[in-house]
Amino acid sequence: MTPVSDRHGRPLRNLRISVTDRCNLRCQYCMPEEEYVWLPRAEILQFEEITALVDAFGDLGVDKVRLTGGEPLLRRDLYRLIHLLAARTGLRDLAITTNGVLLAEQAPALRAAGLHRVTVSLDTLRPDRFTALTRRTTHAQVLEGLRAVPAAGFADTKIDTVVIRGVNEDELADLIEFGRTVPAEVRFIEYMDVGGATRWSMDQVVGRAEMLKILERRYGAIEPVREVSSAPADRYRLPDGLVFGIIASTTAPFCASCDRSRLTADGIWYRCLYAVRGIDLRGPLRAGADRAALRDVIASGWQVRTDRGAEERLQLRHRSPLIQVARLREDPHLEMHTRGG
Ligand code: SAM
């Protein structure tokens, strides 16, 4: 293994792989439009192609892989990919981020294939709110999916909640209490102005400080958990010992320690969630590049990385959605659901 660092000394450790750009929800903060331009099917990477890329990334220091999308459980026979990846001994962490709709039926097969951990995105405990937010009526399936996670033998489960003013900031404590029963650690994510969030505005962002204030009203003094970690979430402890996280990616970005990058389902590699340009890895892969050649392409891409996308957004005086709808239609890679959130 030959670890690489970027121009700011950040290692390449963490790879998020989008296995499909399709989704079975239409969350207002991610996919608010009626119509989308989808990636051509022939360009979607086969499982063996993804595995070949993971091997090359692994040679350069990637030891954490997260499958995402789109909705990753929509990818047919996903357990086969997990089986291939789980055989890579260099992978310390193999996880998935899912909306949970299809989880109850798939959790046992995912576990048997060797998946380590599951994160479920859940923004509300109220079915009517879920329907308004996602434009789908599958809330009960998500809750059933979450219950199936520990039953299938998974531990260290997380619930990720995007907090939006006027939508769900009154449910923070309820979600923490729900997490206790799963059990799952809840992480609150600040609403981000990423591609696809075409209705984003700063006044809808509930920042970390405000979230803590809301929770202290309910629980009393909340202590930060002191730990050294490259994880994006700052963790906090309630007076009774329960731990939850806050990912303050909008008001306090973690660019300085960001060791993550993203691979789209068609093999374009993005070194920052906010980057408008990616590096095509499908081209060399399908042209016959071997592991060493792929490693060279990735290493040279990472060594010149200077991205600090979220920090640059923070410097702006007037902040509005990152990318307009017309531009998203021209290049769907700019969408969060293509890039893999
Ligand atoms: N479909 C899967 C899911 O729902 O978890 C994986 C893909 S989804 C794009 C990944 C995560 O990105 C979800 O937790 C979602 O809530 C989050 N997300 C999408 N748009 C966001 C935004 N504008 N701000 C913050 N988080 C966002």
Coordinates of C-alpha atoms and ligand atoms in Angstrom, one line a residue:
M1 CA 0.0 0.0 0.0
T2 CA 1.3 3.4 -1.0
P3 CA -0.8 6.1 0.8
V4 CA -1.2 9.4 -1.1
S5 CA -1.9 12.9 0.2
D6 CA -3.4 15.9 -1.5
R7 CA -2.0 19.5 -1.6
H8 CA -3.3 20.2 1.9
G9 CA -1.8 17.0 3.3
R10 CA -5.2 15.2 3.5
P11 CA -5.0 11.4 2.9
L12 CA -7.2 9.4 0.6
R13 CA -9.1 7.1 3.0
N14 CA -12.8 7.2 2.4
L15 CA -14.6 6.3 -0.8
R16 CA -18.4 6.7 -1.3
I17 CA -19.6 4.7 -4.3
S18 CA -22.9 5.5 -5.9
V19 CA -24.3 2.3 -7.3
T20 CA -27.2 3.8 -9.1
D21 CA -28.6 7.3 -9.7
R22 CA -32.2 6.1 -9.4
C23 CA -34.2 6.7 -6.2
N24 CA -37.6 5.5 -5.0
L25 CA -38.1 8.8 -3.0
R26 CA -38.3 12.4 -4.2
C27 CA -37.1 14.3 -1.1
Q28 CA -37.8 18.0 -1.6
Y29 CA -34.3 19.0 -0.5
C30 CA -32.6 16.6 -2.9
M31 CA -34.9 15.7 -5.9
P32 CA -37.6 18.3 -6.0
E33 CA -38.2 18.3 -9.8
E34 CA -40.8 16.3 -11.7
E35 CA -38.4 15.0 -14.4
Y36 CA -34.7 14.0 -14.3
V37 CA -32.1 13.1 -16.8
W38 CA -30.7 9.6 -15.9
L39 CA -27.3 8.1 -16.6
P40 CA -27.3 5.9 -19.7
R41 CA -27.5 2.2 -18.6
A42 CA -24.6 1.1 -20.7
E43 CA -22.4 3.5 -18.8
I44 CA -23.2 2.1 -15.3
L45 CA -20.3 0.2 -13.9
Q46 CA -20.6 -3.6 -13.5
F47 CA -19.8 -5.0 -10.1
E48 CA -16.5 -6.4 -11.3
E49 CA -15.6 -3.0 -12.6
I50 CA -16.4 -1.3 -9.3
T51 CA -14.3 -4.0 -7.5
A52 CA -11.3 -3.3 -9.8
L53 CA -11.5 0.4 -9.0
V54 CA -11.8 -0.4 -5.2
D55 CA -8.6 -2.5 -5.5
A56 CA -6.7 0.5 -7.0
F57 CA -8.1 2.9 -4.4
G58 CA -7.2 0.4 -1.7
D59 CA -3.6 0.4 -2.9
L60 CA -3.5 4.2 -2.2
G61 CA -5.0 4.1 1.3
V62 CA -8.7 3.7 1.0
D63 CA -9.9 1.5 3.8
K64 CA -13.5 2.8 4.2
V65 CA -16.1 2.2 1.5
R66 CA -19.7 3.4 1.7
L67 CA -22.3 2.3 -0.9
T68 CA -24.8 5.0 -1.7
G69 CA -26.9 6.5 -4.5
G70 CA -29.5 7.3 -5.6
E71 CA -31.0 4.5 -3.5
P72 CA -28.4 1.7 -3.4
L73 CA -31.0 -1.0 -2.6
L74 CA -32.6 -0.4 -6.0
R75 CA -29.4 -1.8 -7.6
R76 CA -30.3 -5.4 -8.6
D77 CA -28.4 -8.1 -6.6
L78 CA -26.5 -5.6 -4.6
Y79 CA -25.5 -8.3 -2.2
R80 CA -23.2 -9.7 -5.0
L81 CA -21.2 -6.5 -4.9
I82 CA -21.0 -6.6 -1.1
H83 CA -19.8 -10.1 -1.3
L84 CA -17.0 -9.1 -3.7
L85 CA -16.0 -6.1 -1.6
A86 CA -16.2 -7.9 1.8
A87 CA -13.5 -10.3 0.5
R88 CA -11.1 -7.3 0.3
T89 CA -9.2 -7.7 3.5
G90 CA -7.8 -4.2 3.4
L91 CA -11.3 -2.7 3.8
R92 CA -11.7 -1.8 7.5
D93 CA -15.2 -0.5 7.1
L94 CA -17.9 -1.4 4.5
A95 CA -21.1 0.4 5.0
I96 CA -24.3 1.5 3.2
T97 CA -26.4 4.6 3.3
T98 CA -30.0 3.9 2.4
N99 CA -33.5 5.4 2.7
G100 CA -34.6 2.1 4.3
V101 CA -37.6 1.5 2.1
L102 CA -36.4 -1.8 0.8
L103 CA -34.3 -2.7 3.8
A104 CA -36.6 -5.1 5.6
E105 CA -36.5 -7.6 2.7
Q106 CA -32.7 -7.1 2.0
A107 CA -31.1 -6.7 5.4
P108 CA -30.4 -10.5 6.0
A109 CA -28.9 -11.0 2.6
L110 CA -26.7 -7.8 3.0
R111 CA -25.5 -9.1 6.3
A112 CA -24.8 -12.6 5.0
A113 CA -22.8 -11.1 2.1
G114 CA -20.5 -9.4 4.6
L115 CA -21.7 -5.8 4.9
H116 CA -20.4 -4.3 8.2
R117 CA -22.8 -1.3 9.0
V118 CA -25.9 0.4 7.9
T119 CA -27.0 4.1 8.0
V120 CA -30.6 4.8 7.4
S121 CA -31.8 8.3 6.4
L122 CA -34.9 9.3 8.3
D123 CA -36.0 12.9 8.6
T124 CA -39.3 12.4 10.4
L125 CA -41.3 10.0 12.5
R126 CA -44.6 11.4 11.2
P127 CA -46.1 9.6 8.2
D128 CA -47.9 12.8 6.9
R129 CA -44.6 14.7 7.0
F130 CA -42.8 11.9 5.3
T131 CA -45.2 12.0 2.5
A132 CA -45.0 15.8 2.1
L133 CA -41.2 15.6 2.2
T134 CA -40.6 12.6 0.0
R135 CA -43.7 12.6 -2.2
R136 CA -44.0 8.9 -1.4
T137 CA -46.1 6.9 1.1
T138 CA -43.5 4.4 2.3
H139 CA -42.9 5.7 5.8
A140 CA -44.0 2.4 7.5
Q141 CA -41.6 0.5 5.3
V142 CA -38.7 2.7 6.4
L143 CA -39.5 2.1 10.1
E144 CA -39.8 -1.7 9.4
G145 CA -36.5 -1.5 7.6
L146 CA -34.8 0.1 10.5
R147 CA -36.1 -2.6 12.9
A148 CA -34.8 -5.3 10.5
V149 CA -31.2 -4.0 10.9
P150 CA -30.4 -5.1 14.4
A151 CA -32.5 -8.2 13.8
A152 CA -30.2 -9.2 10.9
G153 CA -27.2 -8.9 13.3
F154 CA -25.9 -5.4 12.5
A155 CA -24.4 -3.2 15.2
D156 CA -23.3 0.4 15.2
T157 CA -26.3 1.5 13.2
K158 CA -26.8 5.2 12.4
I159 CA -29.9 7.3 11.6
D160 CA -29.1 10.4 9.5
T161 CA -31.6 13.2 9.7
V162 CA -31.4 16.4 7.6
V163 CA -32.8 19.2 9.7
I164 CA -34.8 21.9 7.9
R165 CA -36.4 24.9 9.5
G166 CA -40.2 24.7 9.4
V167 CA -40.0 21.0 8.4
N168 CA -38.6 18.9 11.3
E169 CA -36.7 21.0 13.8
D170 CA -39.4 20.1 16.4
E171 CA -38.6 16.4 16.1
L172 CA -35.0 16.3 17.2
A173 CA -35.7 14.9 20.7
D174 CA -38.3 12.5 19.3
L175 CA -35.8 11.1 16.8
I176 CA -33.2 10.7 19.5
E177 CA -35.7 8.8 21.6
F178 CA -36.7 6.7 18.6
G179 CA -33.0 5.9 18.0
R180 CA -32.7 4.6 21.5
T181 CA -35.3 2.0 20.8
V182 CA -33.8 0.7 17.5
P183 CA -30.9 1.0 18.8
A184 CA -29.2 3.5 16.4
E185 CA -27.1 6.6 16.9
V186 CA -28.9 9.6 15.5
R187 CA -26.9 12.2 13.5
F188 CA -28.4 15.5 12.6
I189 CA -27.2 17.0 9.3
E190 CA -27.4 20.7 8.5
Y191 CA -29.3 21.4 5.3
M192 CA -26.6 21.8 2.5
D193 CA -26.6 23.9 -0.6
V194 CA -25.4 21.0 -2.8
G195 CA -26.3 20.3 -6.4
G196 CA -30.0 19.2 -6.5
A197 CA -31.0 21.3 -3.5
T198 CA -32.5 23.9 -5.9
R199 CA -34.9 25.2 -3.2
W200 CA -32.2 25.7 -0.6
S201 CA -31.9 29.0 1.3
M202 CA -29.8 30.0 4.3
D203 CA -32.9 30.8 6.5
Q204 CA -34.0 27.1 6.3
V205 CA -30.7 26.0 7.8
V206 CA -30.9 25.0 11.4
G207 CA -27.2 25.3 12.6
R208 CA -25.5 23.2 15.1
A209 CA -25.7 25.8 17.9
E210 CA -29.4 26.1 17.5
M211 CA -29.9 22.3 17.4
L212 CA -28.0 22.1 20.7
K213 CA -30.1 24.8 22.2
I214 CA -33.3 23.0 21.3
L215 CA -32.0 19.7 22.7
E216 CA -30.7 21.4 26.0
R217 CA -34.2 22.7 26.6
R218 CA -35.4 19.1 26.6
Y219 CA -32.5 17.3 28.2
G220 CA -30.5 19.8 30.2
A221 CA -26.7 20.2 29.8
I222 CA -25.2 18.4 26.8
E223 CA -21.5 17.5 26.8
P224 CA -19.3 17.2 23.7
V225 CA -17.6 13.8 23.4
R226 CA -13.9 14.3 23.3
E227 CA -12.4 12.1 20.6
V228 CA -9.9 12.3 17.7
S229 CA -11.7 11.2 14.5
S230 CA -11.8 12.1 10.8
A231 CA -15.6 11.5 10.9
P232 CA -17.7 14.5 10.0
A233 CA -20.0 14.2 13.0
D234 CA -19.3 16.0 16.2
R235 CA -20.7 13.8 18.9
Y236 CA -22.5 14.9 22.1
R237 CA -23.6 13.1 25.3
L238 CA -26.9 13.6 27.0
P239 CA -27.0 13.7 30.8
D240 CA -28.2 10.0 30.8
G241 CA -25.2 9.0 28.7
L242 CA -26.9 8.6 25.3
V243 CA -24.7 9.8 22.4
F244 CA -25.8 11.6 19.2
G245 CA -24.0 13.5 16.4
I246 CA -24.3 16.7 14.5
I247 CA -22.8 17.1 11.1
A248 CA -22.4 20.9 10.7
S249 CA -21.4 20.8 7.1
T250 CA -23.0 24.1 6.3
T251 CA -22.0 26.4 9.2
A252 CA -18.7 24.6 10.3
P253 CA -17.4 22.5 7.4
F254 CA -14.8 19.8 7.9
C255 CA -12.8 20.5 4.7
A256 CA -9.5 20.7 6.6
S257 CA -9.7 17.0 7.5
C258 CA -11.8 15.7 4.5
D259 CA -10.4 12.4 3.3
R260 CA -13.4 11.4 1.3
S261 CA -14.2 11.3 -2.4
R262 CA -17.1 10.0 -4.5
L263 CA -17.4 7.7 -7.4
T264 CA -20.6 8.0 -9.5
A265 CA -22.4 4.9 -10.8
D266 CA -20.9 5.5 -14.3
G267 CA -17.4 5.8 -12.9
I268 CA -16.7 9.6 -12.6
W269 CA -14.6 10.4 -9.6
Y270 CA -15.3 13.6 -7.6
R271 CA -12.8 14.8 -5.0
C272 CA -15.3 17.2 -3.4
L273 CA -19.1 17.1 -3.0
Y274 CA -19.1 20.7 -4.4
A275 CA -16.7 20.0 -7.3
V276 CA -18.1 20.7 -10.8
R277 CA -15.5 18.6 -12.6
G278 CA -14.7 14.9 -12.0
I279 CA -12.1 12.5 -13.3
D280 CA -13.3 9.8 -15.7
L281 CA -12.2 6.4 -14.4
R282 CA -14.6 4.4 -16.5
G283 CA -12.8 5.4 -19.7
P284 CA -9.4 4.0 -18.7
L285 CA -11.0 1.0 -17.0
R286 CA -12.9 0.0 -20.2
A287 CA -9.9 0.8 -22.3
G288 CA -8.1 -2.0 -20.5
A289 CA -6.0 -0.1 -17.8
D290 CA -4.7 -2.6 -15.3
R291 CA -4.6 -2.1 -11.5
A292 CA -1.2 -0.2 -11.6
A293 CA -2.4 2.1 -14.4
L294 CA -5.7 2.9 -12.6
R295 CA -3.7 3.6 -9.4
D296 CA -1.6 6.1 -11.3
V297 CA -4.7 8.0 -12.6
I298 CA -6.1 8.1 -9.1
A299 CA -2.9 9.0 -7.3
S300 CA -2.2 11.9 -9.7
G301 CA -5.7 13.1 -9.3
W302 CA -5.5 13.1 -5.5
Q303 CA -2.0 14.6 -5.3
V304 CA -3.2 17.8 -7.0
R305 CA -6.4 18.1 -5.0
T306 CA -7.0 21.5 -3.4
D307 CA -10.8 21.4 -3.0
R308 CA -12.3 23.0 0.1
G309 CA -15.8 23.4 -1.4
A310 CA -17.9 23.8 1.7
E311 CA -15.5 26.4 3.2
E312 CA -15.6 28.4 0.0
R313 CA -19.4 28.4 0.1
L314 CA -19.1 29.7 3.7
Q315 CA -17.1 32.7 2.5
L316 CA -19.9 33.9 0.2
R317 CA -21.9 36.9 1.3
H318 CA -25.1 36.0 -0.6
R319 CA -25.6 32.3 -0.7
S320 CA -28.1 30.7 -3.0
P321 CA -28.5 27.2 -4.5
L322 CA -25.2 26.0 -5.9
I323 CA -26.4 25.0 -9.3
Q324 CA -29.5 26.1 -11.3
V325 CA -32.0 23.4 -12.7
A326 CA -31.1 24.0 -16.4
R327 CA -27.4 23.3 -15.6
L328 CA -28.3 20.1 -13.6
R329 CA -30.3 18.9 -16.7
E330 CA -27.2 19.4 -18.9
D331 CA -25.0 17.5 -16.5
P332 CA -26.7 15.2 -14.1
H333 CA -23.4 14.4 -12.4
L334 CA -23.9 17.7 -10.6
E335 CA -26.8 16.2 -8.7
M336 CA -26.4 15.0 -5.2
H337 CA -28.4 11.9 -6.1
T338 CA -26.0 11.0 -8.9
R339 CA -22.9 11.9 -7.0
G340 CA -23.8 9.9 -3.9
G341 CA -24.7 11.8 -0.8
Ligands
SAM1 N1 -31.0 7.1 -0.9 C1 -30.0 7.0 0.1 C2 -30.5 7.7 1.4 O1 -31.5 8.3 1.3 O2 -29.8 7.6 2.4 C3 -28.6 7.4 -0.3 C4 -28.4 8.7 -1.1 S1 -28.9 10.2 -0.3 C5 -28.5 11.4 -1.5 C6 -27.7 10.3 1.0 C7 -27.9 11.3 2.1 O3 -27.8 12.6 1.5 C8 -29.2 11.2 2.7 O4 -29.1 11.1 4.1 C9 -29.9 12.6 2.4 O5 -30.8 13.0 3.4 C10 -28.7 13.5 2.3 N2 -28.9 14.7 1.5 C11 -29.5 14.9 0.3 N3 -29.6 16.2 0.0 C12 -29.1 16.9 1.1 C13 -29.0 18.3 1.4 N4 -29.4 19.2 0.5 N5 -28.4 18.6 2.5 C14 -28.0 17.6 3.4 N6 -28.1 16.3 3.2 C15 -28.7 15.9 2.0

